[in-house]
mmCIF file of C-alpha atoms (C1' of nucleotides) and ligand atoms in Angstrom:
data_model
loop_
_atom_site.group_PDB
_atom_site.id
_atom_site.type_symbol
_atom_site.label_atom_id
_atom_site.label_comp_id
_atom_site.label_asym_id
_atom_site.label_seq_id
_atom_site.Cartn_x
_atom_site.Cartn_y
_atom_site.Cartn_z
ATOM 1 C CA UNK A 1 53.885 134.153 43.915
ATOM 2 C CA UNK A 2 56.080 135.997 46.454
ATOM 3 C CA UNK A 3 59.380 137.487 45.421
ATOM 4 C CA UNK A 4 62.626 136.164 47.319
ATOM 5 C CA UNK A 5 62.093 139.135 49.612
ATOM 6 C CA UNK A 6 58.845 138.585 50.779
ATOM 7 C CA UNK A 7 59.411 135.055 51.619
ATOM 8 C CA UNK A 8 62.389 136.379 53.437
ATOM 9 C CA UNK A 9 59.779 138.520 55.398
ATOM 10 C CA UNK A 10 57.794 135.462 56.429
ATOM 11 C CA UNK A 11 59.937 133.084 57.571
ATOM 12 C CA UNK A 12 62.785 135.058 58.902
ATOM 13 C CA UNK A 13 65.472 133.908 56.939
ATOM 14 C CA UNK A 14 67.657 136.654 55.198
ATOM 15 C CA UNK A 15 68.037 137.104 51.796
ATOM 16 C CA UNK A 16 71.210 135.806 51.005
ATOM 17 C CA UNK A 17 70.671 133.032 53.059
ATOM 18 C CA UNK A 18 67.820 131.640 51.353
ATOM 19 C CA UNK A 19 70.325 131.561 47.804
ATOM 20 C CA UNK A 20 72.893 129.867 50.023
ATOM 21 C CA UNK A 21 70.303 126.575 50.806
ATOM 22 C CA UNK A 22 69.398 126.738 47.224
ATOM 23 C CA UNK A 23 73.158 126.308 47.020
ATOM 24 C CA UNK A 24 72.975 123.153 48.978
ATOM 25 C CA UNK A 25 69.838 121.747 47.826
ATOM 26 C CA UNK A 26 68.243 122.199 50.484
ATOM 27 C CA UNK A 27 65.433 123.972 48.473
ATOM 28 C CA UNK A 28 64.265 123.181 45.020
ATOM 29 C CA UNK A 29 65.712 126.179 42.331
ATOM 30 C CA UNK A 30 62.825 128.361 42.527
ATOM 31 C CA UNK A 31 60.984 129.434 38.824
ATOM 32 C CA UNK A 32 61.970 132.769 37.572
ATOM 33 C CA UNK A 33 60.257 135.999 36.617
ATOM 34 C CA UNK A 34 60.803 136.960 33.142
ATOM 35 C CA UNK A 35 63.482 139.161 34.567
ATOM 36 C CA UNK A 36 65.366 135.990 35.867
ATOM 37 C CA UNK A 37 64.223 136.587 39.659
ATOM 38 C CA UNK A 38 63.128 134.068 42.121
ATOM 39 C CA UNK A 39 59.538 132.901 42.059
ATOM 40 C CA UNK A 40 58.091 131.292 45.241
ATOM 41 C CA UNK A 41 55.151 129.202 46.422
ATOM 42 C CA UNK A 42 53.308 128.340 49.602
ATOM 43 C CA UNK A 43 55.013 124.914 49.713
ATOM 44 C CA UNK A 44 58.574 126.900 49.563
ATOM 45 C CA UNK A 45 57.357 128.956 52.587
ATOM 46 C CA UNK A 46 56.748 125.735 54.332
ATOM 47 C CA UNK A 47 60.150 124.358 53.176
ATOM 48 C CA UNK A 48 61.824 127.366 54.141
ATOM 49 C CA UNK A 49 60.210 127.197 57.276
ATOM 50 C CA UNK A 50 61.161 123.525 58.229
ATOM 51 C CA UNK A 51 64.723 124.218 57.619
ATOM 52 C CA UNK A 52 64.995 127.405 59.966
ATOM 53 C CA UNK A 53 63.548 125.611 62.619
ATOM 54 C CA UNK A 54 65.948 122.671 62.534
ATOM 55 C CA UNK A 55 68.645 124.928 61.787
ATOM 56 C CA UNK A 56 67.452 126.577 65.373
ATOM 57 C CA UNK A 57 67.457 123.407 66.806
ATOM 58 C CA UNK A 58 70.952 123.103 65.816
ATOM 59 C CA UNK A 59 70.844 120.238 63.155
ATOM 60 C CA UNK A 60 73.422 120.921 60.124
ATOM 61 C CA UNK A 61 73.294 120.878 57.093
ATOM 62 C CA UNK A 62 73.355 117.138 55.769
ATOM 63 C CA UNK A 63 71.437 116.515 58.773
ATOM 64 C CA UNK A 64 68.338 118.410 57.241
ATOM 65 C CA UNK A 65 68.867 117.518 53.510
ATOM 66 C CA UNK A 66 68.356 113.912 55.175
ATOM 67 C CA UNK A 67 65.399 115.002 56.981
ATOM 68 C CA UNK A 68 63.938 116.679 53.804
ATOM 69 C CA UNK A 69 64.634 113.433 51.563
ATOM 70 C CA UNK A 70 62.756 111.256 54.270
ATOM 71 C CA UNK A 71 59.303 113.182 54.468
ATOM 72 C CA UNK A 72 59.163 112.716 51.085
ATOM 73 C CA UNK A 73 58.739 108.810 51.582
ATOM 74 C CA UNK A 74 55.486 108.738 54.087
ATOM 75 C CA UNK A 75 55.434 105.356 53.619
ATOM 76 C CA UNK A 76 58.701 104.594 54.917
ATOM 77 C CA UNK A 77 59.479 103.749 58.739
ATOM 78 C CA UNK A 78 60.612 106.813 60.744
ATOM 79 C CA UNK A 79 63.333 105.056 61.952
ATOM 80 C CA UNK A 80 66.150 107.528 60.569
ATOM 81 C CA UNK A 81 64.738 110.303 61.268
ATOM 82 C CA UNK A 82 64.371 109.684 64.780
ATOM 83 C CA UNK A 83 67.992 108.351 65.124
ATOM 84 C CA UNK A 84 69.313 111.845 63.623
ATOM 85 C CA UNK A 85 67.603 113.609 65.911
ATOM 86 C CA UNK A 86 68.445 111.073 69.118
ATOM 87 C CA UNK A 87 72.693 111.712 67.290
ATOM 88 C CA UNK A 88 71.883 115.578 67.609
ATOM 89 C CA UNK A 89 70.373 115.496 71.199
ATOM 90 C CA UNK A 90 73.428 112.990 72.223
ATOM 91 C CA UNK A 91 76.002 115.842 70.233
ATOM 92 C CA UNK A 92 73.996 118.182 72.560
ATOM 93 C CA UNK A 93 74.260 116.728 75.745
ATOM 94 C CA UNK A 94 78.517 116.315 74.766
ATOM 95 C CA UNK A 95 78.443 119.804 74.603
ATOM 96 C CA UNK A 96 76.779 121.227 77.722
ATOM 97 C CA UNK A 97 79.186 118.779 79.550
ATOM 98 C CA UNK A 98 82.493 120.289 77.952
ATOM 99 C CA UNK A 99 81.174 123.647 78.840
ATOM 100 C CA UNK A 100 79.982 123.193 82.289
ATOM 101 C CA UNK A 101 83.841 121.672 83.141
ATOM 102 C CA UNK A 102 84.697 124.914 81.782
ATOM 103 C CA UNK A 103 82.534 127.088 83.432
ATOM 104 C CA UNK A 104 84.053 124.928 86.355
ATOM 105 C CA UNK A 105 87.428 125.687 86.127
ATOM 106 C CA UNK A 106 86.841 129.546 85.021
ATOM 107 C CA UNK A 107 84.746 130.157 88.233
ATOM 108 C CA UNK A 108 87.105 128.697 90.121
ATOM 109 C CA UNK A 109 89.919 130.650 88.620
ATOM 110 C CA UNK A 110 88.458 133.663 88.464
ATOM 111 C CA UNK A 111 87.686 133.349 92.260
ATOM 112 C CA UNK A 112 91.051 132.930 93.007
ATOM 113 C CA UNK A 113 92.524 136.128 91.919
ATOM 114 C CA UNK A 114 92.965 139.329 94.552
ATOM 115 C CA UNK A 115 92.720 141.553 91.534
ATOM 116 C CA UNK A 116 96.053 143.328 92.087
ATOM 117 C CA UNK A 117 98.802 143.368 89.690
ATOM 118 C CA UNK A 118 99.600 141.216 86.794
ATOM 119 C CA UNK A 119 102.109 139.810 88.451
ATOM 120 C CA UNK A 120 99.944 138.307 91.148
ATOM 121 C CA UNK A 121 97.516 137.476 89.263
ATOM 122 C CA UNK A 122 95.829 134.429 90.015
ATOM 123 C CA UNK A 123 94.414 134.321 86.242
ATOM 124 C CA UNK A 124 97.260 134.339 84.730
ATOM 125 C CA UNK A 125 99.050 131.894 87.123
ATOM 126 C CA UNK A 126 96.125 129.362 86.491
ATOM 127 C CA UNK A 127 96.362 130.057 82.243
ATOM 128 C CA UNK A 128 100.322 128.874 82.825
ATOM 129 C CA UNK A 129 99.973 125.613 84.373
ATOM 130 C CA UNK A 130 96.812 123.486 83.940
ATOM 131 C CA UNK A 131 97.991 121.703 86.846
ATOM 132 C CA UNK A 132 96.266 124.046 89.100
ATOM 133 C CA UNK A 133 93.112 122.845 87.256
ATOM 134 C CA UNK A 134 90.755 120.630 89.388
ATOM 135 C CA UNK A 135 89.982 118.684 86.008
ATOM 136 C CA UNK A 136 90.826 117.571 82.161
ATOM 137 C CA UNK A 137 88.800 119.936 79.700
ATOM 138 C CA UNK B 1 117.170 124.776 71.277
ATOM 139 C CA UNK B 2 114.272 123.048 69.944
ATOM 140 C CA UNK B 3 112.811 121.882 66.316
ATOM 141 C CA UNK B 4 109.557 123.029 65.639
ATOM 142 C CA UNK B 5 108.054 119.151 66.291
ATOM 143 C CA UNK B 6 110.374 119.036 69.258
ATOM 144 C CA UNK B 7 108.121 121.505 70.545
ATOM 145 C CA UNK B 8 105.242 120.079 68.975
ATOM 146 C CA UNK B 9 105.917 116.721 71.289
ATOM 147 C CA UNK B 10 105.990 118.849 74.310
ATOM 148 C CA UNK B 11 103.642 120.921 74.178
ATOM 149 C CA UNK B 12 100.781 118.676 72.246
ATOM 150 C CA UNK B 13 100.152 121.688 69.546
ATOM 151 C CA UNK B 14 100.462 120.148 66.370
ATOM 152 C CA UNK B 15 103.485 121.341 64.268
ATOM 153 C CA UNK B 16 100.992 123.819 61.828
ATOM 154 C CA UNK B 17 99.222 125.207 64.714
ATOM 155 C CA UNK B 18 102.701 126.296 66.043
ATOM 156 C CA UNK B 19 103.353 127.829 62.592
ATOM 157 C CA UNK B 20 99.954 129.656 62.628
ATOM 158 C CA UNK B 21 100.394 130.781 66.209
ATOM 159 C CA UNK B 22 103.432 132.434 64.929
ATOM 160 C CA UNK B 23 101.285 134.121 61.976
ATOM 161 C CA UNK B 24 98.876 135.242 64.341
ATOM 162 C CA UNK B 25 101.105 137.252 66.105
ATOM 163 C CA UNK B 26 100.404 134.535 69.208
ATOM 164 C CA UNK B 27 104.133 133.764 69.246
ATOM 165 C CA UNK B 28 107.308 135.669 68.062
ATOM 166 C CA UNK B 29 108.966 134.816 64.970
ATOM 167 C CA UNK B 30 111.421 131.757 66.191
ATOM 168 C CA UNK B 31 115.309 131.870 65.233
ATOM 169 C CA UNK B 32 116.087 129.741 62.681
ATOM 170 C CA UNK B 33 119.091 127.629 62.042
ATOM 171 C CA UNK B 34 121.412 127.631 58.920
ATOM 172 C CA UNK B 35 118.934 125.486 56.708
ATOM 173 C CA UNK B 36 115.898 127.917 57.865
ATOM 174 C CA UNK B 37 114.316 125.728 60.349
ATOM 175 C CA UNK B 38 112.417 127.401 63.421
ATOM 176 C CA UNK B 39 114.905 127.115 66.381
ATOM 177 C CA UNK B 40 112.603 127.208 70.200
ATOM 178 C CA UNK B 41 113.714 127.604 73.298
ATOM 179 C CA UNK B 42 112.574 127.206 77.030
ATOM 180 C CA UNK B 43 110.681 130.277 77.411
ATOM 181 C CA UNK B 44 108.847 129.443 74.213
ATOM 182 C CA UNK B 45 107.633 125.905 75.542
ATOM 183 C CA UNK B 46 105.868 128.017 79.109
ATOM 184 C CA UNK B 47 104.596 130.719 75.848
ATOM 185 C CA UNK B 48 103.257 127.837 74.052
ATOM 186 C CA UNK B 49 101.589 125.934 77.063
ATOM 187 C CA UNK B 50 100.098 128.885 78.165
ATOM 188 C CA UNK B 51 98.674 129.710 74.654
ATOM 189 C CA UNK B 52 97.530 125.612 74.620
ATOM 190 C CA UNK B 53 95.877 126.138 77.907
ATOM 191 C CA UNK B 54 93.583 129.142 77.347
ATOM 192 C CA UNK B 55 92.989 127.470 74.042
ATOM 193 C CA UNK B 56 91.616 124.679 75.866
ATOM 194 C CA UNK B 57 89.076 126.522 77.876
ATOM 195 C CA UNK B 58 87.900 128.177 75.113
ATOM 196 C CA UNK B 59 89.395 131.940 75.085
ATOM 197 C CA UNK B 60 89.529 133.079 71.244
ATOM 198 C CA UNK B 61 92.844 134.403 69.792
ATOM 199 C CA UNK B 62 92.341 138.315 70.281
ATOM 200 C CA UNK B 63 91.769 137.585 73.847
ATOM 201 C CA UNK B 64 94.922 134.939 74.399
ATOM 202 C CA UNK B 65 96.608 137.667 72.443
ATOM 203 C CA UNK B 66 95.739 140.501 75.078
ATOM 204 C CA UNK B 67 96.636 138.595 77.669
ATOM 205 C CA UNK B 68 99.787 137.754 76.569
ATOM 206 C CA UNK B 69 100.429 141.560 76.401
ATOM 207 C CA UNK B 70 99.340 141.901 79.670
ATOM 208 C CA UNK B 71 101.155 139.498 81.413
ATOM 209 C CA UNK B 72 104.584 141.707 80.036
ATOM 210 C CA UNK B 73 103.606 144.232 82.288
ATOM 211 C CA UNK B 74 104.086 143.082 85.695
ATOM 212 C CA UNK B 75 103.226 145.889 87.441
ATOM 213 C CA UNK B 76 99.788 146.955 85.738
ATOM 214 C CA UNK B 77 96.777 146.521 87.746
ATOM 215 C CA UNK B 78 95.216 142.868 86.706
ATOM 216 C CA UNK B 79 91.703 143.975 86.105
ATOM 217 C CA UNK B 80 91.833 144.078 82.112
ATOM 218 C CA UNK B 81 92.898 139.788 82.419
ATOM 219 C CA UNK B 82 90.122 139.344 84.925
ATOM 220 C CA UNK B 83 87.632 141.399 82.928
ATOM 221 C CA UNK B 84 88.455 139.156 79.857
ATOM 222 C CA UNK B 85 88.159 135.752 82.059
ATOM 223 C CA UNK B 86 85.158 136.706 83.038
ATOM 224 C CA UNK B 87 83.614 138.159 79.661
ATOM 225 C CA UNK B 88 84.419 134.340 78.885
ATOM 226 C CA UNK B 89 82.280 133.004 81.801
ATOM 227 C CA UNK B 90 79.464 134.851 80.838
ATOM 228 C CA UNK B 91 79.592 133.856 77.304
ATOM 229 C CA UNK B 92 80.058 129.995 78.439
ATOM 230 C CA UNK B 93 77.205 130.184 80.633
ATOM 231 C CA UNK B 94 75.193 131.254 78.017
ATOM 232 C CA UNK B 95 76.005 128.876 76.000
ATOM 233 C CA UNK B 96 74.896 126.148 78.172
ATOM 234 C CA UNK B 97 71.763 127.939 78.084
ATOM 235 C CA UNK B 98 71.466 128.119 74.756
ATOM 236 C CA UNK B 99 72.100 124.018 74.866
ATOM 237 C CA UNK B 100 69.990 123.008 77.441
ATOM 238 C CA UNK B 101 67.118 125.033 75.755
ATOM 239 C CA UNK B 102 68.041 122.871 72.612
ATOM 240 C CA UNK B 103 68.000 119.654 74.846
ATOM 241 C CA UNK B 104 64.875 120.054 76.551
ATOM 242 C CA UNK B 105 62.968 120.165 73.423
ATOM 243 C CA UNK B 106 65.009 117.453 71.570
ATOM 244 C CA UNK B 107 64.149 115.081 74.650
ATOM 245 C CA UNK B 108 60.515 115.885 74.252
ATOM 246 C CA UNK B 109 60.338 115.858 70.659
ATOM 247 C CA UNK B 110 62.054 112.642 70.659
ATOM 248 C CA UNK B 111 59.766 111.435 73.724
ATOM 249 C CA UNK B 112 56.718 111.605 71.633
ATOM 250 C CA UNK B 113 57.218 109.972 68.188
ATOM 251 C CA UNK B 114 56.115 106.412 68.466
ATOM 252 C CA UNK B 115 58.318 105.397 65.931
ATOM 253 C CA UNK B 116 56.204 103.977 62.802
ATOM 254 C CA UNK B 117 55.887 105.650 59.427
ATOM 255 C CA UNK B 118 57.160 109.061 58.510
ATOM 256 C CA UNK B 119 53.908 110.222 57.773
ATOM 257 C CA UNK B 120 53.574 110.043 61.762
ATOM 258 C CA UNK B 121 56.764 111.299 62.919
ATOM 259 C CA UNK B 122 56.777 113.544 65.604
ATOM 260 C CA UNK B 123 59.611 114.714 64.982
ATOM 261 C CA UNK B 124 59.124 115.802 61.305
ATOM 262 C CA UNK B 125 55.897 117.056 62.480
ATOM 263 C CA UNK B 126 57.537 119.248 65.449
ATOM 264 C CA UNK B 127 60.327 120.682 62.942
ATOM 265 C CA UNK B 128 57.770 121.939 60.809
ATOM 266 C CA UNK B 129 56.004 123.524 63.221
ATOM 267 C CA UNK B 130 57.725 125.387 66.326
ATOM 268 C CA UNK B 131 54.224 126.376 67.476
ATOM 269 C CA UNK B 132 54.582 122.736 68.972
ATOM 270 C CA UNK B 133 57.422 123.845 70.921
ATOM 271 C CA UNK B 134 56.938 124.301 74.922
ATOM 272 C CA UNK B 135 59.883 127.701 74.348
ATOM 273 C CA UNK B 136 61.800 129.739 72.576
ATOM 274 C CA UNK B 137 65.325 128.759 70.963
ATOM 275 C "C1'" DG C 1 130.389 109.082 52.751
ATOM 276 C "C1'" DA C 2 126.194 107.697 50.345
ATOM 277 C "C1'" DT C 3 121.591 106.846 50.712
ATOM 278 C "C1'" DA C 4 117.169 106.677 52.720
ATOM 279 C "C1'" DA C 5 113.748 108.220 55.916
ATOM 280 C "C1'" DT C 6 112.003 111.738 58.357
ATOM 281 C "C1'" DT C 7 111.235 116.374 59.281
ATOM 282 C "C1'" DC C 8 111.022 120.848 57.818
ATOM 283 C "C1'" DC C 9 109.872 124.889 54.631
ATOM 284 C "C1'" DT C 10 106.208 127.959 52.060
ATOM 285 C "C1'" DC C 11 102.018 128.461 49.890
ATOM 286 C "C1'" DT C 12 97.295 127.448 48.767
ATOM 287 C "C1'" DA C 13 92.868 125.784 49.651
ATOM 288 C "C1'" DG C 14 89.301 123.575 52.429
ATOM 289 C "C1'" DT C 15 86.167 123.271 56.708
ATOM 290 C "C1'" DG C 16 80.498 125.244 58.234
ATOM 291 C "C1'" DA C 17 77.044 128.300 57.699
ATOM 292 C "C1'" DC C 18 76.659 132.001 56.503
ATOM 293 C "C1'" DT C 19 77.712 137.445 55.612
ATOM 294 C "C1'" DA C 20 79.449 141.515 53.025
ATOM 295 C "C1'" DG C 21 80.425 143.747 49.014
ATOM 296 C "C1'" DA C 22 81.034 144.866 43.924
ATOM 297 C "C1'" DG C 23 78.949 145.687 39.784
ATOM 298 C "C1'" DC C 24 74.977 145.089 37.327
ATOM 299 C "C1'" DT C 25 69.731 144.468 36.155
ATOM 300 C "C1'" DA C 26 64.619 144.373 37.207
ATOM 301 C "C1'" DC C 27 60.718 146.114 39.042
ATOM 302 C "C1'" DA C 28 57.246 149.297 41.583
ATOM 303 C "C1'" DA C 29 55.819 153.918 42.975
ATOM 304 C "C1'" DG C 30 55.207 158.592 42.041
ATOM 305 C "C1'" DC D 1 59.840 158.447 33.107
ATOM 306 C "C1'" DT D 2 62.614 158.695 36.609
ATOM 307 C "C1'" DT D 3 64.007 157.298 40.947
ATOM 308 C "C1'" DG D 4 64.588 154.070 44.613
ATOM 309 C "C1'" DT D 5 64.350 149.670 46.174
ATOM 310 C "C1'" DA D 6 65.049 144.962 45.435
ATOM 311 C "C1'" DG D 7 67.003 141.504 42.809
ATOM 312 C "C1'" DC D 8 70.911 139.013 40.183
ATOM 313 C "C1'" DT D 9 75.815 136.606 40.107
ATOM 314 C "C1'" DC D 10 80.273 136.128 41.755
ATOM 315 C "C1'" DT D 11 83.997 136.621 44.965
ATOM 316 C "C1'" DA D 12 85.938 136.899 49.345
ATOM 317 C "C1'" DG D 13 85.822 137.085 54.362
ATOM 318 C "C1'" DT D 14 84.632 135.003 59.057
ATOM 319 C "C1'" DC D 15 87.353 131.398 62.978
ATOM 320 C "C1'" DA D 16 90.891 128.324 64.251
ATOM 321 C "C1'" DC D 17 92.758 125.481 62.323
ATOM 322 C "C1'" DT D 18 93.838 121.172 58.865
ATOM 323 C "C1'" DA D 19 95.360 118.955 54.521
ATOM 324 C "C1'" DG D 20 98.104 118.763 50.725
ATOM 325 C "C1'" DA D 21 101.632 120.005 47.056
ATOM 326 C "C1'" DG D 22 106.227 120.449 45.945
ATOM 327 C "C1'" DG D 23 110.600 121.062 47.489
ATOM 328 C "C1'" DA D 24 114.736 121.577 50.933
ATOM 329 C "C1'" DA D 25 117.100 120.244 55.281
ATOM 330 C "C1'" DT D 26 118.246 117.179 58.735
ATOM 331 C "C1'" DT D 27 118.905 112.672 60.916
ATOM 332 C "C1'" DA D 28 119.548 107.671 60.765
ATOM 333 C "C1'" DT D 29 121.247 103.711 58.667
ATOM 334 C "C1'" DC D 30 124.545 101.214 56.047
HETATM 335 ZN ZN1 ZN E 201 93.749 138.947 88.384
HETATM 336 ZN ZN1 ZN E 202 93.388 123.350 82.927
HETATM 337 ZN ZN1 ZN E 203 59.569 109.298 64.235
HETATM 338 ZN ZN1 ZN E 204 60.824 125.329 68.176
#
DNA sequence: GATAATTCCTCTAGTGACTAGAGCTACAAG
DNA sequence: CTTGTAGCTCTAGTCACTAGAGGAATTATC
């Protein structure tokens, strides 16, 4: 039986944090001591463990509350689970593309600028008018 | 002089984010007309672009705000804007680290389920255990 | 000029995934 | 037995908005 604490210890996951995905089912309400504080059990540590690593794969929320729900049906094709992670890796793949155009355009800005005054600055000038971009972002 | 979705149309900040701009400190407090409607004019349509602009690649409000300040002061030295553009490079590019970290082991994860029961899934298998992971994330 | 449709106002609350703090209780070590 | 740490619940704050309520002003139509 390991206190809140402890499993906080073992898997990483702060305090607080492990209340909040109690909050959002994402963990079974945990037995209580006499005293009304959380009881835990190897499977919890394993639970607990699952969800940090999605989490640090960046799935949300509902993402692994559907994840959770499906390995408890071992019998049932793996078809979903695959498709939320193929939704996260496309989600991904959106992202490193909207930052690269900005990385982009901010390299190319910041290249542009003398680094004199304000009033020459080439920052600035390129923050006014997006038409001075090279593309959309 | 301009309504407050005149402005809106212009500029293509939605009527609240205008408002909240305002409350931010982002923009000054418009004149309003008899009925207390916000009254714009020219000068706040370039304040408002340039706001929508550094929005757009991804500078957070503090920063838009020091800029802003900045740019009043023509004759300062510009290396306080550049600083902050690149401060904002830096944390873009990591970013995309971050990401492509995330992608790399999605695509392999993904890669190697063969798609039959849950029981089998690679991918529930590889959340549960980031020992199966090729780095760190 | 009356009426209707649209736009505007302020204020509050919700988003996601936590985090911080207040005020209180339980438990472990010395 | 006292002290210190850890736990409890509940509320509110983070960021940059967005949605909605309930009401007033403006614009368009007749
Ligand atoms: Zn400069
Ligand atoms: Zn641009
Ligand atoms: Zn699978
Ligand atoms: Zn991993």
């Amino acid at each position: 039986m390991l206190s809140i604490g402890d499993l906080s210890k073992r898997t990483g996951v702060k305090v607080p944090t492990i209340r909040y995905y109690e909050q959002m089912g994402l963990i079974e309400a945990a037995e209580r001591s006499e005293g009304n504080q959380r009881r835990y059990e190897r499977n919890d540590l394993e639970r607990l463990a699952f969800i940090r690593h999605a989490r640090d794969l960046g799935l949300d929320i509902p993402a692994i509350r559907e994840l959770i729900a499906l390995s408890q049906h071992p019998d049932l094709p793996c078809a979903n689970a695959d498709r939320i992670a193929a939704d996260h890796l496309t989600a991904v793949r959106e992202k490193i593309e909207k930052l690269k155009k900005l990385e982009h355009e901010l390299e190319r800005i910041i290249s542009h600028c003398d680094g004199h005054s304000i009033e020459d600055c080439y920052v600035i000038r390129a923050l006014s008018d997006h038409g001075l971009c090279e593309g959309e972002h």
